[in-house]
Short mmCIF file of C-alpha atoms in Angstrom, two decimals:
data_model
loop_
_atom_site.label_atom_id
_atom_site.label_comp_id
_atom_site.label_asym_id
_atom_site.label_seq_id
_atom_site.Cartn_x
_atom_site.Cartn_y
_atom_site.Cartn_z
CA MET X 672 97.51 95.33 89.99
CA ALA X 673 99.68 93.74 92.67
CA ARG X 674 101.18 90.35 91.98
CA ALA X 675 102.02 88.09 94.92
CA PHE X 676 105.51 87.20 96.06
CA ARG X 677 106.92 84.15 94.29
CA ALA X 678 110.16 82.25 94.61
CA THR X 679 112.84 82.85 91.96
CA THR X 680 116.34 81.56 91.37
CA ARG X 681 117.69 84.65 93.15
CA GLY X 682 115.21 84.91 96.01
CA TYR X 683 111.69 86.36 95.96
CA LYS X 684 109.88 88.87 93.82
CA ALA X 685 106.56 90.77 93.95
CA ASP X 686 105.08 93.26 91.49
CA LEU X 687 103.47 96.20 93.28
CA GLU X 688 102.04 99.41 91.93
CA ALA X 689 103.97 102.57 92.76
CA HIS X 690 101.23 103.82 95.10
CA GLU X 691 101.19 100.45 96.90
CA ARG X 692 104.92 100.58 97.51
CA ARG X 693 104.65 104.19 98.71
CA LEU X 694 101.81 103.27 101.06
CA ILE X 695 103.68 100.41 102.73
CA SER X 696 106.83 102.52 102.93
CA GLN X 697 104.89 105.32 104.65
CA LEU X 698 103.39 102.84 107.11
CA CYS X 699 106.90 101.63 107.92
CA ALA X 700 107.94 105.26 108.45
CA ASP X 701 105.03 105.80 110.84
CA VAL X 702 106.07 102.81 112.96
CA ILE X 703 109.68 104.03 112.88
CA SER X 704 108.52 107.40 114.26
CA LEU X 705 106.63 105.68 117.09
CA LEU X 706 109.65 103.62 118.09
CA GLU X 707 112.04 106.57 117.85
CA ARG X 708 109.81 108.75 120.03
CA ARG X 709 109.71 105.97 122.61
CA GLY X 710 113.51 105.92 122.68
CA GLU X 711 113.67 109.71 123.01
CA GLN X 712 111.18 109.70 125.89
CA ILE X 713 113.24 107.11 127.77
CA THR X 714 116.46 109.06 127.16
CA ASP X 715 114.90 112.35 128.28
CA GLY X 716 113.42 110.70 131.36
CA ALA X 717 116.76 109.17 132.34
CA ALA X 718 118.52 112.51 131.89
CA GLU X 719 115.97 114.31 134.08
CA SER X 720 116.24 111.61 136.75
CA ALA X 721 120.04 111.84 136.77
CA ALA X 722 119.87 115.63 137.06
CA ASP X 723 117.42 115.42 139.96
CA GLN X 724 119.60 112.90 141.78
CA GLY X 725 122.70 115.02 141.22
CA SER X 726 120.97 118.09 142.57
CA ALA X 727 119.72 116.24 145.65
CA ALA X 728 123.18 114.81 146.33
CA GLY X 729 124.75 118.25 146.05
CA ASP X 730 122.32 119.69 148.59
CA ASP X 731 123.00 116.94 151.11
CA VAL X 732 126.46 117.29 152.70
CA PHE X 733 126.06 113.82 154.22
CA ALA X 734 125.29 112.08 150.91
CA HIS X 735 128.76 110.53 150.69
CA PHE X 736 128.57 109.10 154.19
CA ARG X 737 125.08 107.74 153.63
CA ARG X 738 126.26 105.88 150.54
CA GLU X 739 129.14 104.43 152.54
CA LEU X 740 126.80 103.35 155.33
CA ALA X 741 124.40 101.82 152.80
CA GLY X 742 127.25 99.73 151.42
CA LEU X 743 128.16 98.50 154.92
CA GLY X 744 124.59 97.91 155.95
CA VAL X 745 124.98 100.23 158.97
CA GLY X 746 122.24 102.61 160.03
CA LEU X 747 119.90 101.69 157.15
CA ASP X 748 117.41 98.88 156.91
CA ASP X 749 117.90 96.15 154.32
CA SER X 750 115.00 97.18 152.11
CA ALA X 751 116.22 100.76 151.73
CA ALA X 752 119.74 99.57 150.90
CA ALA X 753 118.38 97.12 148.33
CA GLN X 754 116.30 99.81 146.65
CA GLU X 755 119.33 102.12 146.43
CA ALA X 756 121.58 99.35 145.08
CA GLU X 757 119.15 97.97 142.50
CA PRO X 758 118.45 100.13 139.43
CA ALA X 759 114.83 101.02 138.78
CA GLY X 760 112.99 99.11 136.10
CA LEU X 761 111.41 100.52 132.95
CA SER X 762 107.66 100.92 132.74
CA ALA X 763 105.68 99.68 129.75
CA PRO X 764 104.70 102.26 127.10
CA GLU X 765 101.24 103.79 127.43
CA ASP X 766 100.57 103.77 123.68
CA PRO X 767 98.73 100.49 122.93
CA VAL X 768 100.63 100.09 119.65
CA LEU X 769 104.01 100.34 121.37
CA ALA X 770 102.78 98.02 124.12
CA ARG X 771 102.01 95.44 121.42
CA LEU X 772 105.24 95.96 119.50
CA LEU X 773 107.29 95.90 122.73
CA PRO X 774 105.37 93.42 124.92
CA GLU X 775 106.03 92.53 128.53
CA ALA X 776 108.43 89.62 129.04
CA ALA X 777 107.01 88.50 132.40
CA GLU X 778 103.71 88.50 134.28
CA ASP X 779 105.16 89.86 137.52
CA PRO X 780 105.21 93.69 137.20
CA GLN X 781 108.58 94.18 138.93
CA GLU X 782 110.25 91.39 136.97
CA ALA X 783 108.73 92.71 133.74
CA ALA X 784 110.06 96.20 134.47
CA GLN X 785 113.56 94.88 135.11
CA LEU X 786 113.55 92.75 131.96
CA ARG X 787 112.28 95.67 129.92
CA ARG X 788 115.12 97.85 131.21
CA LEU X 789 117.60 95.24 130.01
CA THR X 790 116.05 94.22 126.68
CA GLU X 791 113.75 96.87 125.26
CA ALA X 792 116.47 99.02 123.68
CA SER X 793 117.88 96.11 121.67
CA LEU X 794 114.41 94.96 120.58
CA ARG X 795 113.50 98.48 119.56
CA GLU X 796 116.70 98.95 117.55
CA SER X 797 116.19 95.57 115.85
CA LYS X 798 112.70 96.58 114.73
CA LEU X 799 113.95 99.95 113.53
CA ALA X 800 116.64 98.25 111.44
CA ASP X 801 114.06 95.90 109.87
CA LEU X 802 111.67 98.73 109.02
CA ARG X 803 114.40 100.91 107.50
CA THR X 804 115.60 98.00 105.39
CA ALA X 805 112.04 97.34 104.23
CA ARG X 806 111.67 100.96 103.12
CA MET X 807 114.87 100.66 101.11
CA LEU X 808 113.69 97.43 99.46
CA LEU X 809 110.35 99.02 98.54
CA GLU X 810 112.18 101.52 96.33
CA SER X 811 112.82 98.81 93.72
CA ASP X 812 110.31 97.79 91.06
CA PRO X 813 109.56 94.92 91.23
CA VAL X 814 110.24 94.37 94.93
CA THR X 815 113.09 91.85 94.95
CA LEU X 816 114.36 90.12 98.09
CA THR X 817 117.34 87.86 98.65
CA GLU X 818 117.15 84.86 100.98
CA GLU X 819 118.66 86.99 103.75
CA GLN X 820 116.37 89.98 103.14
CA ALA X 821 113.10 88.02 103.02
CA PRO X 822 112.79 87.41 106.81
CA ILE X 823 113.68 91.05 107.47
CA PHE X 824 110.96 92.26 105.11
CA GLY X 825 108.50 89.78 106.64
CA ARG X 826 109.20 91.03 110.17
CA ALA X 827 108.71 94.64 109.06
CA LEU X 828 105.38 93.77 107.45
CA ASN X 829 104.36 92.03 110.65
CA ASP X 830 105.07 95.14 112.72
CA VAL X 831 102.97 97.19 110.28
CA ARG X 832 100.16 94.63 110.60
CA LEU X 833 100.35 94.72 114.40
CA THR X 834 100.13 98.50 114.32
CA LEU X 835 97.08 98.46 112.06
CA ALA X 836 95.48 95.63 114.05
CA THR X 837 95.83 97.60 117.28
CA ARG X 838 94.37 100.77 115.76
CA LEU X 839 91.46 98.72 114.37
CA GLY X 840 90.84 96.97 117.70
CA ILE X 841 91.61 93.46 116.45
CA GLU X 842 91.97 91.15 119.44
CA ASP X 843 91.04 87.72 118.06
CA GLU X 844 90.19 85.77 114.89
CA ALA X 845 86.58 86.97 114.96
CA ASP X 846 87.70 90.61 114.95
CA ALA X 847 90.13 89.91 112.11
CA GLU X 848 87.40 88.22 110.04
CA GLN X 849 85.11 91.19 110.56
CA ILE X 850 87.83 93.57 109.36
CA HIS X 851 88.49 91.43 106.27
CA GLN X 852 84.76 91.48 105.46
CA MET X 853 84.73 95.25 105.85
CA ALA X 854 87.69 95.52 103.48
CA GLY X 855 85.98 93.43 100.82
CA THR X 856 82.62 95.23 100.75
CA SER X 857 83.19 98.29 98.57
CA GLN X 858 85.38 101.32 98.04
CA ALA X 859 86.52 102.78 101.36
CA ALA X 860 84.28 105.63 102.50
CA THR X 861 85.64 106.05 106.02
CA THR X 862 89.06 106.05 107.68
CA GLU X 863 88.28 102.73 109.35
CA GLN X 864 87.33 101.13 106.03
CA PHE X 865 90.53 102.43 104.43
CA MET X 866 92.61 101.05 107.32
CA ALA X 867 90.76 97.74 106.96
CA GLU X 868 91.69 97.57 103.28
CA VAL X 869 95.33 98.36 104.06
CA TYR X 870 95.36 95.73 106.80
CA ALA X 871 93.91 93.11 104.44
CA PHE X 872 96.41 94.01 101.72
CA THR X 873 99.37 93.88 104.12
CA THR X 874 98.19 90.54 105.49
CA TRP X 875 97.89 89.13 101.99
CA LEU X 876 101.33 90.37 100.98
CA GLN X 877 102.95 88.90 104.09
CA GLU X 878 101.21 85.55 103.59
CA THR X 879 102.37 85.33 99.97
CA LEU X 880 105.95 86.00 101.07
CA PHE X 881 105.86 83.31 103.75
CA SER X 882 104.27 80.85 101.31
CA ALA X 883 107.02 81.53 98.79
CA MET X 884 109.65 81.05 101.49
CA LEU X 885 108.12 77.71 102.44
CA GLU X 886 108.39 76.54 98.83
CA LEU X 887 112.18 76.71 99.03
CA LEU X 888 112.48 74.86 102.33
CA PRO X 889 114.05 71.41 101.82
CA ASP X 890 111.79 68.45 102.40
CA ASP X 891 112.86 66.22 105.33
CA GLY X 892 112.69 63.17 103.12
CA ASP X 893 114.91 64.79 100.51
CA GLU X 894 117.49 65.65 103.17
CA ILE X 895 117.51 62.08 104.45
CA GLY X 896 117.78 60.73 100.93
CA SER X 897 120.67 63.02 100.11
CA ALA X 898 122.46 62.01 103.28
CA GLU X 899 122.04 58.31 102.47
CA GLU X 900 123.31 58.83 98.93
CA GLY X 901 126.32 60.67 100.27
CA ALA X 902 127.04 57.84 102.70
CA GLU X 903 127.08 55.32 99.87
#
């Protein structure tokens, strides 16, 4: 039976059954696959676009002169020159899970696309690093985290929870409560019930980790008292 995360002198520790650790590790691997496929799709799309542009430029003997004119603002209107000078943005992923893991950074579609082009790769790589680290940490029994590893593990669990929540259609607190009630009824008989149980378990595990982390946070009053004692 799983035992919640608790604070120790060396960090945090949780006792999980072997099948529980394997389950969470596999969920992390599934999210990793989603994020990696997104990166591959973007790379393949950029390569195809570059090839198409190169082919079009090779067919047009006046391509060089048109680029020169665009730079001087001669013979082309301002909007066309601006579109050629400004790189295209990056559209949001169609998969609802990826759209939740990699959300839009602005309400305006054009601004959001530009921001995504600049930031999505780093966000995606950061999540991949967290999830891979979590899989490594789940190989130990009990699961033991240092102070530095605890936030990483927590972020990975959160991405797993977001993935499950999206697949289960959780949009608000009422939906989440319904899923928790489904998880607590009886042994899972359907895929949805099984996913509900996994979601509830992952939520519980993440909450116990955050609670343990809060236990080690210094109290404001203690910090002030220590500072006053040091001043004396």
